[in-house]
């Protein structure tokens, strides 16, 4: 059975992941801004907020958190290492490039294989000069759809998966049904769809659209609980219950996409726009609601423990 690399340089059996939040962030920052204007940032405050969020999830039994922060949004393995030391929670990091439109000239001018090589380096050697290996590769598509560079980054992620066997976890935008573009490209690239997560599908409560994606055999991320501006909690929860009722329990994953720090907006705007967003909302509000609607503990364990494990596990052993 394949081992899962964790932050700090160790590795665990997939069975050791336990209760897992599969799509969160410890810190999301804009690299070019931070590099040039470090005075705008407060590293210690960001660290305190990350530890607070991870400890909150830990109190509800979370043993593993997958940090979807990749290149482009401030991936920093040393920051995550400090959070692991402070909390004792397993953190898993990945490769990938986060963009809605363009890649840096470095990769644009060298072509797709240069990006594949960078991802494979993170997976096989380690991230940012450390011995922490990437355990997954991320692919991203959003409202601008399939730009030339976005397609290059998605194909590079797919090829890194084919070369190394790591799962693909994705960010998609439901407004233009770009989730389906990911599936199409993955098929062209020979990706094992059972090892992919189509993320942010839970921003929609169009059950027939979600089932169209599920029928491809992928995992679907209902992974933005608390981000009410995209879809309110109640509608996310009802969609989850309906998908379980229809028999999709083996293919759904829950998470918050929570960012203890996100520099895209002033902090007070984040606080006032999404006041309930946290790394514990699923445990506080969603799971109790699922239970009262007849979802069993076995089904809850399937979604929070078994599905993250089976999406991380290679099928051939
Ligand atoms: Zn995310």
PDB file of C-alpha atoms and ligand atoms in Angstrom:
ATOM      1  CA  UNK A   1       0.000   0.000   0.000  1.00  0.00           C
ATOM      2  CA  UNK A   2       1.261   3.466  -0.824  1.00  0.00           C
ATOM      3  CA  UNK A   3       2.317   5.741   2.027  1.00  0.00           C
ATOM      4  CA  UNK A   4       1.099   9.332   2.314  1.00  0.00           C
ATOM      5  CA  UNK A   5       3.835  11.949   2.818  1.00  0.00           C
ATOM      6  CA  UNK A   6       3.057  14.484   5.535  1.00  0.00           C
ATOM      7  CA  UNK A   7       4.528  17.864   6.402  1.00  0.00           C
ATOM      8  CA  UNK A   8       7.722  17.431   8.382  1.00  0.00           C
ATOM      9  CA  UNK A   9       9.123  14.750   6.109  1.00  0.00           C
ATOM     10  CA  UNK A  10       7.441  11.640   7.483  1.00  0.00           C
ATOM     11  CA  UNK A  11       4.796   9.467   5.936  1.00  0.00           C
ATOM     12  CA  UNK A  12       1.700   7.657   7.157  1.00  0.00           C
ATOM     13  CA  UNK A  13      -0.425   4.755   5.970  1.00  0.00           C
ATOM     14  CA  UNK A  14      -3.631   5.928   4.302  1.00  0.00           C
ATOM     15  CA  UNK A  15      -5.450   4.202   7.181  1.00  0.00           C
ATOM     16  CA  UNK A  16      -3.648   6.505   9.607  1.00  0.00           C
ATOM     17  CA  UNK A  17      -5.225   9.660   8.176  1.00  0.00           C
ATOM     18  CA  UNK A  18      -8.301   9.286  10.369  1.00  0.00           C
ATOM     19  CA  UNK A  19     -10.900  12.035  10.341  1.00  0.00           C
ATOM     20  CA  UNK A  20      -9.764  14.328   7.530  1.00  0.00           C
ATOM     21  CA  UNK A  21     -10.678  17.793   6.298  1.00  0.00           C
ATOM     22  CA  UNK A  22      -9.650  17.394   2.689  1.00  0.00           C
ATOM     23  CA  UNK A  23      -9.690  21.003   1.424  1.00  0.00           C
ATOM     24  CA  UNK A  24      -8.524  23.758   3.778  1.00  0.00           C
ATOM     25  CA  UNK A  25      -5.796  26.409   3.832  1.00  0.00           C
ATOM     26  CA  UNK A  26      -3.430  27.416   6.616  1.00  0.00           C
ATOM     27  CA  UNK A  27      -2.664  30.772   5.005  1.00  0.00           C
ATOM     28  CA  UNK A  28      -3.545  32.202   1.611  1.00  0.00           C
ATOM     29  CA  UNK A  29      -1.456  35.147   0.468  1.00  0.00           C
ATOM     30  CA  UNK A  30      -0.446  36.826  -2.763  1.00  0.00           C
ATOM     31  CA  UNK A  31       3.207  35.967  -3.308  1.00  0.00           C
ATOM     32  CA  UNK A  32       4.163  38.987  -5.421  1.00  0.00           C
ATOM     33  CA  UNK A  33       2.675  41.389  -2.865  1.00  0.00           C
ATOM     34  CA  UNK A  34       4.280  39.716   0.111  1.00  0.00           C
ATOM     35  CA  UNK A  35       7.672  39.466  -1.573  1.00  0.00           C
ATOM     36  CA  UNK A  36       7.708  43.191  -2.321  1.00  0.00           C
ATOM     37  CA  UNK A  37       5.832  44.698   0.622  1.00  0.00           C
ATOM     38  CA  UNK A  38       6.479  42.460   3.633  1.00  0.00           C
ATOM     39  CA  UNK A  39       5.523  45.329   5.959  1.00  0.00           C
ATOM     40  CA  UNK A  40       1.875  44.691   4.987  1.00  0.00           C
ATOM     41  CA  UNK A  41       1.985  41.272   6.643  1.00  0.00           C
ATOM     42  CA  UNK A  42       2.305  39.948  10.178  1.00  0.00           C
ATOM     43  CA  UNK A  43       3.800  36.475  10.216  1.00  0.00           C
ATOM     44  CA  UNK A  44       3.225  35.844  13.929  1.00  0.00           C
ATOM     45  CA  UNK A  45      -0.436  36.850  13.728  1.00  0.00           C
ATOM     46  CA  UNK A  46      -0.909  34.614  10.677  1.00  0.00           C
ATOM     47  CA  UNK A  47       0.727  31.735  12.531  1.00  0.00           C
ATOM     48  CA  UNK A  48      -1.473  32.300  15.588  1.00  0.00           C
ATOM     49  CA  UNK A  49      -4.604  32.257  13.417  1.00  0.00           C
ATOM     50  CA  UNK A  50      -3.535  29.067  11.590  1.00  0.00           C
ATOM     51  CA  UNK A  51      -2.833  27.272  14.875  1.00  0.00           C
ATOM     52  CA  UNK A  52      -6.157  28.435  16.300  1.00  0.00           C
ATOM     53  CA  UNK A  53      -8.045  27.087  13.248  1.00  0.00           C
ATOM     54  CA  UNK A  54      -6.247  23.732  13.231  1.00  0.00           C
ATOM     55  CA  UNK A  55      -6.709  23.306  16.991  1.00  0.00           C
ATOM     56  CA  UNK A  56     -10.442  24.025  16.589  1.00  0.00           C
ATOM     57  CA  UNK A  57     -10.739  21.196  14.047  1.00  0.00           C
ATOM     58  CA  UNK A  58      -8.608  18.981  16.283  1.00  0.00           C
ATOM     59  CA  UNK A  59     -11.025  19.458  19.188  1.00  0.00           C
ATOM     60  CA  UNK A  60     -13.694  17.877  16.984  1.00  0.00           C
ATOM     61  CA  UNK A  61     -11.474  14.897  16.205  1.00  0.00           C
ATOM     62  CA  UNK A  62      -9.710  15.954  12.998  1.00  0.00           C
ATOM     63  CA  UNK A  63      -6.431  14.036  12.676  1.00  0.00           C
ATOM     64  CA  UNK A  64      -5.422  15.191   9.201  1.00  0.00           C
ATOM     65  CA  UNK A  65      -5.873  18.422   7.270  1.00  0.00           C
ATOM     66  CA  UNK A  66      -5.063  18.700   3.592  1.00  0.00           C
ATOM     67  CA  UNK A  67      -3.706  22.163   2.785  1.00  0.00           C
ATOM     68  CA  UNK A  68      -4.670  23.098  -0.771  1.00  0.00           C
ATOM     69  CA  UNK A  69      -2.342  26.099  -0.804  1.00  0.00           C
ATOM     70  CA  UNK A  70      -0.114  25.584  -3.836  1.00  0.00           C
ATOM     71  CA  UNK A  71       2.180  27.832  -5.866  1.00  0.00           C
ATOM     72  CA  UNK A  72       0.458  31.088  -6.790  1.00  0.00           C
ATOM     73  CA  UNK A  73      -1.371  31.538  -3.469  1.00  0.00           C
ATOM     74  CA  UNK A  74       1.532  31.465  -1.034  1.00  0.00           C
ATOM     75  CA  UNK A  75       2.454  27.836  -0.415  1.00  0.00           C
ATOM     76  CA  UNK A  76       5.056  27.860   2.356  1.00  0.00           C
ATOM     77  CA  UNK A  77       6.086  24.465   3.685  1.00  0.00           C
ATOM     78  CA  UNK A  78       8.059  25.970   6.575  1.00  0.00           C
ATOM     79  CA  UNK A  79       4.978  27.811   7.810  1.00  0.00           C
ATOM     80  CA  UNK A  80       3.007  24.546   7.743  1.00  0.00           C
ATOM     81  CA  UNK A  81       5.853  22.762   9.571  1.00  0.00           C
ATOM     82  CA  UNK A  82       5.533  25.248  12.435  1.00  0.00           C
ATOM     83  CA  UNK A  83       1.773  24.627  12.608  1.00  0.00           C
ATOM     84  CA  UNK A  84       2.334  20.857  12.737  1.00  0.00           C
ATOM     85  CA  UNK A  85       4.786  21.282  15.623  1.00  0.00           C
ATOM     86  CA  UNK A  86       2.307  23.484  17.498  1.00  0.00           C
ATOM     87  CA  UNK A  87      -0.772  21.292  16.976  1.00  0.00           C
ATOM     88  CA  UNK A  88       0.271  17.672  16.364  1.00  0.00           C
ATOM     89  CA  UNK A  89      -2.257  17.426  13.516  1.00  0.00           C
ATOM     90  CA  UNK A  90      -1.080  15.775  10.272  1.00  0.00           C
ATOM     91  CA  UNK A  91      -0.850  18.305   7.471  1.00  0.00           C
ATOM     92  CA  UNK A  92      -0.652  17.166   3.867  1.00  0.00           C
ATOM     93  CA  UNK A  93       0.590  19.500   1.124  1.00  0.00           C
ATOM     94  CA  UNK A  94       0.579  19.312  -2.652  1.00  0.00           C
ATOM     95  CA  UNK A  95       1.985  20.468  -5.971  1.00  0.00           C
ATOM     96  CA  UNK A  96       0.151  22.509  -8.591  1.00  0.00           C
ATOM     97  CA  UNK A  97      -0.147  26.059  -9.847  1.00  0.00           C
ATOM     98  CA  UNK A  98      -3.094  28.250  -8.897  1.00  0.00           C
ATOM     99  CA  UNK A  99      -4.201  30.659 -11.601  1.00  0.00           C
ATOM    100  CA  UNK A 100      -7.530  31.666 -13.160  1.00  0.00           C
ATOM    101  CA  UNK A 101      -5.908  33.165 -16.255  1.00  0.00           C
ATOM    102  CA  UNK A 102      -2.149  33.170 -16.834  1.00  0.00           C
ATOM    103  CA  UNK A 103       0.995  31.354 -15.759  1.00  0.00           C
ATOM    104  CA  UNK A 104       4.281  33.146 -15.024  1.00  0.00           C
ATOM    105  CA  UNK A 105       6.465  33.764 -18.083  1.00  0.00           C
ATOM    106  CA  UNK A 106       8.912  31.235 -16.652  1.00  0.00           C
ATOM    107  CA  UNK A 107       6.549  28.361 -17.479  1.00  0.00           C
ATOM    108  CA  UNK A 108       4.708  29.947 -20.438  1.00  0.00           C
ATOM    109  CA  UNK A 109       7.944  30.295 -22.347  1.00  0.00           C
ATOM    110  CA  UNK A 110       9.205  26.820 -21.530  1.00  0.00           C
ATOM    111  CA  UNK A 111       6.026  24.850 -22.110  1.00  0.00           C
ATOM    112  CA  UNK A 112       3.907  22.277 -20.359  1.00  0.00           C
ATOM    113  CA  UNK A 113       6.653  19.756 -19.627  1.00  0.00           C
ATOM    114  CA  UNK A 114       8.574  22.336 -17.568  1.00  0.00           C
ATOM    115  CA  UNK A 115       5.554  22.552 -15.298  1.00  0.00           C
ATOM    116  CA  UNK A 116       5.171  18.755 -15.160  1.00  0.00           C
ATOM    117  CA  UNK A 117       8.838  18.530 -14.100  1.00  0.00           C
ATOM    118  CA  UNK A 118       8.295  21.098 -11.328  1.00  0.00           C
ATOM    119  CA  UNK A 119       5.283  19.195  -9.986  1.00  0.00           C
ATOM    120  CA  UNK A 120       7.076  15.834 -10.178  1.00  0.00           C
ATOM    121  CA  UNK A 121      10.021  17.378  -8.323  1.00  0.00           C
ATOM    122  CA  UNK A 122       7.729  18.372  -5.440  1.00  0.00           C
ATOM    123  CA  UNK A 123       6.192  14.892  -5.382  1.00  0.00           C
ATOM    124  CA  UNK A 124       9.400  12.859  -5.618  1.00  0.00           C
ATOM    125  CA  UNK A 125      12.084  15.105  -4.059  1.00  0.00           C
ATOM    126  CA  UNK A 126      10.358  17.608  -1.784  1.00  0.00           C
ATOM    127  CA  UNK A 127       8.765  21.037  -1.586  1.00  0.00           C
ATOM    128  CA  UNK A 128      10.822  24.253  -1.446  1.00  0.00           C
ATOM    129  CA  UNK A 129      14.095  22.565  -0.590  1.00  0.00           C
ATOM    130  CA  UNK A 130      12.713  20.492   2.285  1.00  0.00           C
ATOM    131  CA  UNK A 131      12.132  16.749   2.504  1.00  0.00           C
ATOM    132  CA  UNK A 132       8.354  17.252   2.752  1.00  0.00           C
ATOM    133  CA  UNK A 133       6.949  15.668  -0.388  1.00  0.00           C
ATOM    134  CA  UNK A 134       3.765  16.723  -2.159  1.00  0.00           C
ATOM    135  CA  UNK A 135       1.035  14.126  -1.636  1.00  0.00           C
ATOM    136  CA  UNK A 136      -1.305  15.347  -4.368  1.00  0.00           C
ATOM    137  CA  UNK A 137      -1.391  17.692  -7.322  1.00  0.00           C
ATOM    138  CA  UNK A 138      -3.931  20.473  -7.665  1.00  0.00           C
ATOM    139  CA  UNK A 139      -5.655  21.674 -10.830  1.00  0.00           C
ATOM    140  CA  UNK A 140      -7.576  24.950 -11.026  1.00  0.00           C
ATOM    141  CA  UNK A 141     -10.231  26.428 -13.295  1.00  0.00           C
ATOM    142  CA  UNK A 142     -12.501  29.355 -12.460  1.00  0.00           C
ATOM    143  CA  UNK A 143     -14.815  31.918 -14.071  1.00  0.00           C
ATOM    144  CA  UNK A 144     -12.574  32.794 -17.063  1.00  0.00           C
ATOM    145  CA  UNK A 145     -12.784  29.141 -18.080  1.00  0.00           C
ATOM    146  CA  UNK A 146     -10.191  27.298 -20.093  1.00  0.00           C
ATOM    147  CA  UNK A 147      -7.603  29.933 -21.012  1.00  0.00           C
ATOM    148  CA  UNK A 148      -4.467  28.720 -22.780  1.00  0.00           C
ATOM    149  CA  UNK A 149      -2.399  28.855 -19.575  1.00  0.00           C
ATOM    150  CA  UNK A 150      -5.117  27.338 -17.382  1.00  0.00           C
ATOM    151  CA  UNK A 151      -5.305  24.405 -19.778  1.00  0.00           C
ATOM    152  CA  UNK A 152      -1.512  24.055 -19.621  1.00  0.00           C
ATOM    153  CA  UNK A 153      -1.567  23.938 -15.803  1.00  0.00           C
ATOM    154  CA  UNK A 154      -4.420  21.395 -15.780  1.00  0.00           C
ATOM    155  CA  UNK A 155      -2.680  19.146 -18.311  1.00  0.00           C
ATOM    156  CA  UNK A 156       0.568  19.411 -16.346  1.00  0.00           C
ATOM    157  CA  UNK A 157      -1.264  18.326 -13.170  1.00  0.00           C
ATOM    158  CA  UNK A 158      -2.821  15.398 -15.036  1.00  0.00           C
ATOM    159  CA  UNK A 159       0.565  14.316 -16.402  1.00  0.00           C
ATOM    160  CA  UNK A 160       2.208  14.567 -12.981  1.00  0.00           C
ATOM    161  CA  UNK A 161      -0.571  12.298 -11.656  1.00  0.00           C
ATOM    162  CA  UNK A 162      -0.018   9.773 -14.460  1.00  0.00           C
ATOM    163  CA  UNK A 163       3.743   9.787 -13.812  1.00  0.00           C
ATOM    164  CA  UNK A 164       3.620   9.517 -10.019  1.00  0.00           C
ATOM    165  CA  UNK A 165       0.229   8.113  -9.009  1.00  0.00           C
ATOM    166  CA  UNK A 166      -0.683  10.944  -6.617  1.00  0.00           C
ATOM    167  CA  UNK A 167      -4.355  11.992  -6.561  1.00  0.00           C
ATOM    168  CA  UNK A 168      -5.588  15.195  -8.194  1.00  0.00           C
ATOM    169  CA  UNK A 169      -7.593  17.638  -6.067  1.00  0.00           C
ATOM    170  CA  UNK A 170      -9.192  20.485  -7.978  1.00  0.00           C
ATOM    171  CA  UNK A 171     -10.734  23.920  -7.742  1.00  0.00           C
ATOM    172  CA  UNK A 172     -13.599  24.447 -10.188  1.00  0.00           C
ATOM    173  CA  UNK A 173     -16.239  27.100 -10.768  1.00  0.00           C
ATOM    174  CA  UNK A 174     -19.813  25.862 -11.059  1.00  0.00           C
ATOM    175  CA  UNK A 175     -21.115  29.070 -12.710  1.00  0.00           C
ATOM    176  CA  UNK A 176     -19.724  28.029 -16.112  1.00  0.00           C
ATOM    177  CA  UNK A 177     -19.813  24.263 -15.427  1.00  0.00           C
ATOM    178  CA  UNK A 178     -16.012  24.253 -15.742  1.00  0.00           C
ATOM    179  CA  UNK A 179     -16.000  21.209 -13.457  1.00  0.00           C
ATOM    180  CA  UNK A 180     -16.887  19.226 -16.585  1.00  0.00           C
ATOM    181  CA  UNK A 181     -13.916  20.694 -18.492  1.00  0.00           C
ATOM    182  CA  UNK A 182     -11.619  19.206 -15.864  1.00  0.00           C
ATOM    183  CA  UNK A 183     -13.167  15.774 -16.331  1.00  0.00           C
ATOM    184  CA  UNK A 184     -12.849  16.033 -20.118  1.00  0.00           C
ATOM    185  CA  UNK A 185      -9.149  16.935 -19.975  1.00  0.00           C
ATOM    186  CA  UNK A 186      -8.417  14.289 -17.347  1.00  0.00           C
ATOM    187  CA  UNK A 187      -9.937  11.649 -19.639  1.00  0.00           C
ATOM    188  CA  UNK A 188      -7.802  12.859 -22.562  1.00  0.00           C
ATOM    189  CA  UNK A 189      -4.694  12.626 -20.386  1.00  0.00           C
ATOM    190  CA  UNK A 190      -5.456   9.108 -19.135  1.00  0.00           C
ATOM    191  CA  UNK A 191      -6.134  10.108 -15.521  1.00  0.00           C
ATOM    192  CA  UNK A 192      -7.648   7.571 -13.108  1.00  0.00           C
ATOM    193  CA  UNK A 193     -10.896   9.445 -12.400  1.00  0.00           C
ATOM    194  CA  UNK A 194     -11.460   7.498  -9.185  1.00  0.00           C
ATOM    195  CA  UNK A 195      -8.378   9.292  -7.810  1.00  0.00           C
ATOM    196  CA  UNK A 196      -9.645  12.794  -8.543  1.00  0.00           C
ATOM    197  CA  UNK A 197     -11.686  15.244  -6.513  1.00  0.00           C
ATOM    198  CA  UNK A 198     -13.729  17.796  -8.446  1.00  0.00           C
ATOM    199  CA  UNK A 199     -13.746  20.636  -5.947  1.00  0.00           C
ATOM    200  CA  UNK A 200     -16.253  23.353  -5.105  1.00  0.00           C
ATOM    201  CA  UNK A 201     -19.124  21.494  -6.786  1.00  0.00           C
ATOM    202  CA  UNK A 202     -21.018  22.102  -3.534  1.00  0.00           C
ATOM    203  CA  UNK A 203     -21.337  25.766  -4.557  1.00  0.00           C
ATOM    204  CA  UNK A 204     -24.236  24.471  -6.663  1.00  0.00           C
ATOM    205  CA  UNK A 205     -27.415  22.794  -5.440  1.00  0.00           C
ATOM    206  CA  UNK A 206     -28.395  21.669  -8.935  1.00  0.00           C
ATOM    207  CA  UNK A 207     -28.608  17.955  -8.156  1.00  0.00           C
ATOM    208  CA  UNK A 208     -28.754  16.848 -11.788  1.00  0.00           C
ATOM    209  CA  UNK A 209     -25.521  18.777 -12.555  1.00  0.00           C
ATOM    210  CA  UNK A 210     -23.792  17.270  -9.513  1.00  0.00           C
ATOM    211  CA  UNK A 211     -24.961  13.779 -10.468  1.00  0.00           C
ATOM    212  CA  UNK A 212     -23.660  14.308 -14.010  1.00  0.00           C
ATOM    213  CA  UNK A 213     -20.204  14.798 -12.467  1.00  0.00           C
ATOM    214  CA  UNK A 214     -20.578  11.944  -9.961  1.00  0.00           C
ATOM    215  CA  UNK A 215     -21.474   9.505 -12.746  1.00  0.00           C
ATOM    216  CA  UNK A 216     -17.934  10.007 -14.096  1.00  0.00           C
ATOM    217  CA  UNK A 217     -16.665   8.125 -11.024  1.00  0.00           C
ATOM    218  CA  UNK A 218     -14.867  11.082  -9.441  1.00  0.00           C
ATOM    219  CA  UNK A 219     -15.114  12.359  -5.887  1.00  0.00           C
ATOM    220  CA  UNK A 220     -17.083  15.559  -5.562  1.00  0.00           C
ATOM    221  CA  UNK A 221     -16.127  18.271  -3.073  1.00  0.00           C
ATOM    222  CA  UNK A 222     -18.919  19.774  -0.981  1.00  0.00           C
ATOM    223  CA  UNK A 223     -16.146  21.826   0.407  1.00  0.00           C
ATOM    224  CA  UNK A 224     -17.081  25.423   1.092  1.00  0.00           C
ATOM    225  CA  UNK A 225     -19.343  25.242   4.128  1.00  0.00           C
ATOM    226  CA  UNK A 226     -19.434  28.729   5.596  1.00  0.00           C
ATOM    227  CA  UNK A 227     -18.867  30.544   2.305  1.00  0.00           C
ATOM    228  CA  UNK A 228     -22.488  31.655   2.237  1.00  0.00           C
ATOM    229  CA  UNK A 229     -21.858  34.228  -0.494  1.00  0.00           C
ATOM    230  CA  UNK A 230     -21.556  31.369  -2.998  1.00  0.00           C
ATOM    231  CA  UNK A 231     -24.324  29.215  -1.463  1.00  0.00           C
ATOM    232  CA  UNK A 232     -25.882  29.466   2.019  1.00  0.00           C
ATOM    233  CA  UNK A 233     -25.208  26.770   4.604  1.00  0.00           C
ATOM    234  CA  UNK A 234     -28.776  25.491   4.624  1.00  0.00           C
ATOM    235  CA  UNK A 235     -28.789  24.824   0.868  1.00  0.00           C
ATOM    236  CA  UNK A 236     -25.344  23.171   1.043  1.00  0.00           C
ATOM    237  CA  UNK A 237     -26.566  20.943   3.867  1.00  0.00           C
ATOM    238  CA  UNK A 238     -29.799  19.996   2.090  1.00  0.00           C
ATOM    239  CA  UNK A 239     -27.820  19.126  -1.060  1.00  0.00           C
ATOM    240  CA  UNK A 240     -25.509  16.909   0.991  1.00  0.00           C
ATOM    241  CA  UNK A 241     -28.454  15.079   2.554  1.00  0.00           C
ATOM    242  CA  UNK A 242     -30.116  14.586  -0.842  1.00  0.00           C
ATOM    243  CA  UNK A 243     -26.928  13.197  -2.423  1.00  0.00           C
ATOM    244  CA  UNK A 244     -26.548  10.735   0.468  1.00  0.00           C
ATOM    245  CA  UNK A 245     -30.209   9.745   0.078  1.00  0.00           C
ATOM    246  CA  UNK A 246     -29.591   9.085  -3.625  1.00  0.00           C
ATOM    247  CA  UNK A 247     -26.730   6.712  -2.815  1.00  0.00           C
ATOM    248  CA  UNK A 248     -23.624   8.827  -3.529  1.00  0.00           C
ATOM    249  CA  UNK A 249     -22.111   8.480  -0.051  1.00  0.00           C
ATOM    250  CA  UNK A 250     -18.996   6.757  -1.458  1.00  0.00           C
ATOM    251  CA  UNK A 251     -18.059   9.759  -3.630  1.00  0.00           C
ATOM    252  CA  UNK A 252     -18.609  12.877  -1.559  1.00  0.00           C
ATOM    253  CA  UNK A 253     -16.138  14.794   0.575  1.00  0.00           C
ATOM    254  CA  UNK A 254     -16.834  17.622   3.030  1.00  0.00           C
ATOM    255  CA  UNK A 255     -14.622  20.577   3.888  1.00  0.00           C
ATOM    256  CA  UNK A 256     -14.669  24.352   4.438  1.00  0.00           C
ATOM    257  CA  UNK A 257     -11.957  25.778   2.137  1.00  0.00           C
ATOM    258  CA  UNK A 258     -11.251  27.876   5.223  1.00  0.00           C
ATOM    259  CA  UNK A 259      -8.414  30.404   5.151  1.00  0.00           C
ATOM    260  CA  UNK A 260      -7.382  31.681   8.614  1.00  0.00           C
ATOM    261  CA  UNK A 261      -5.597  34.394   6.619  1.00  0.00           C
ATOM    262  CA  UNK A 262      -6.584  35.502   3.120  1.00  0.00           C
ATOM    263  CA  UNK A 263      -5.094  38.729   1.806  1.00  0.00           C
ATOM    264  CA  UNK A 264      -7.446  39.084  -1.177  1.00  0.00           C
ATOM    265  CA  UNK A 265      -9.702  41.361   0.929  1.00  0.00           C
ATOM    266  CA  UNK A 266      -9.185  43.450   4.059  1.00  0.00           C
ATOM    267  CA  UNK A 267      -9.702  41.214   7.132  1.00  0.00           C
ATOM    268  CA  UNK A 268     -12.755  43.162   8.329  1.00  0.00           C
ATOM    269  CA  UNK A 269     -14.455  42.592   4.952  1.00  0.00           C
ATOM    270  CA  UNK A 270     -13.848  38.819   5.214  1.00  0.00           C
ATOM    271  CA  UNK A 271     -15.200  38.827   8.767  1.00  0.00           C
ATOM    272  CA  UNK A 272     -18.369  40.717   7.872  1.00  0.00           C
ATOM    273  CA  UNK A 273     -19.027  38.831   4.603  1.00  0.00           C
ATOM    274  CA  UNK A 274     -18.560  35.259   5.920  1.00  0.00           C
ATOM    275  CA  UNK A 275     -18.843  35.517   9.735  1.00  0.00           C
ATOM    276  CA  UNK A 276     -19.458  31.783  10.318  1.00  0.00           C
ATOM    277  CA  UNK A 277     -16.632  30.497   8.098  1.00  0.00           C
ATOM    278  CA  UNK A 278     -14.225  28.360  10.157  1.00  0.00           C
ATOM    279  CA  UNK A 279     -12.551  24.947  10.284  1.00  0.00           C
ATOM    280  CA  UNK A 280     -15.246  23.573  12.603  1.00  0.00           C
ATOM    281  CA  UNK A 281     -18.562  24.577  11.045  1.00  0.00           C
ATOM    282  CA  UNK A 282     -19.141  21.088   9.604  1.00  0.00           C
ATOM    283  CA  UNK A 283     -18.800  19.578  13.079  1.00  0.00           C
ATOM    284  CA  UNK A 284     -20.880  22.245  14.824  1.00  0.00           C
ATOM    285  CA  UNK A 285     -23.717  22.728  12.347  1.00  0.00           C
ATOM    286  CA  UNK A 286     -23.676  20.260   9.457  1.00  0.00           C
ATOM    287  CA  UNK A 287     -23.104  16.863  11.090  1.00  0.00           C
ATOM    288  CA  UNK A 288     -25.824  17.392  13.745  1.00  0.00           C
ATOM    289  CA  UNK A 289     -28.234  18.375  10.969  1.00  0.00           C
ATOM    290  CA  UNK A 290     -27.303  15.288   8.913  1.00  0.00           C
ATOM    291  CA  UNK A 291     -27.917  13.104  11.964  1.00  0.00           C
ATOM    292  CA  UNK A 292     -31.326  14.632  12.653  1.00  0.00           C
ATOM    293  CA  UNK A 293     -32.230  13.917   9.025  1.00  0.00           C
ATOM    294  CA  UNK A 294     -31.435  10.236   9.426  1.00  0.00           C
ATOM    295  CA  UNK A 295     -27.873  10.069   8.098  1.00  0.00           C
ATOM    296  CA  UNK A 296     -26.151   7.285  10.055  1.00  0.00           C
ATOM    297  CA  UNK A 297     -22.825   7.437  11.919  1.00  0.00           C
ATOM    298  CA  UNK A 298     -21.533   4.848   9.470  1.00  0.00           C
ATOM    299  CA  UNK A 299     -22.310   7.184   6.557  1.00  0.00           C
ATOM    300  CA  UNK A 300     -20.717  10.143   8.345  1.00  0.00           C
ATOM    301  CA  UNK A 301     -17.550   8.110   8.982  1.00  0.00           C
ATOM    302  CA  UNK A 302     -17.565   7.046   5.342  1.00  0.00           C
ATOM    303  CA  UNK A 303     -17.520  10.692   4.219  1.00  0.00           C
ATOM    304  CA  UNK A 304     -15.054  12.090   6.768  1.00  0.00           C
ATOM    305  CA  UNK A 305     -12.705   9.110   7.225  1.00  0.00           C
ATOM    306  CA  UNK A 306     -13.015   6.463   4.484  1.00  0.00           C
ATOM    307  CA  UNK A 307     -13.445   8.694   1.425  1.00  0.00           C
ATOM    308  CA  UNK A 308     -10.382  10.907   2.080  1.00  0.00           C
ATOM    309  CA  UNK A 309      -8.394   7.723   2.598  1.00  0.00           C
ATOM    310  CA  UNK A 310      -9.606   5.956  -0.536  1.00  0.00           C
ATOM    311  CA  UNK A 311      -9.058   9.053  -2.685  1.00  0.00           C
ATOM    312  CA  UNK A 312      -5.443   9.139  -1.405  1.00  0.00           C
ATOM    313  CA  UNK A 313      -4.820   5.435  -1.822  1.00  0.00           C
ATOM    314  CA  UNK A 314      -3.537   3.829  -4.997  1.00  0.00           C
ATOM    315  CA  UNK A 315      -5.899   1.234  -6.411  1.00  0.00           C
ATOM    316  CA  UNK A 316      -3.367  -1.345  -7.523  1.00  0.00           C
ATOM    317  CA  UNK A 317      -2.224  -2.511  -4.101  1.00  0.00           C
TER     318      UNK A 317
HETATM  319 ZN1  LIG B   1      -9.193  26.245  -1.600  1.00  0.00          ZN
END
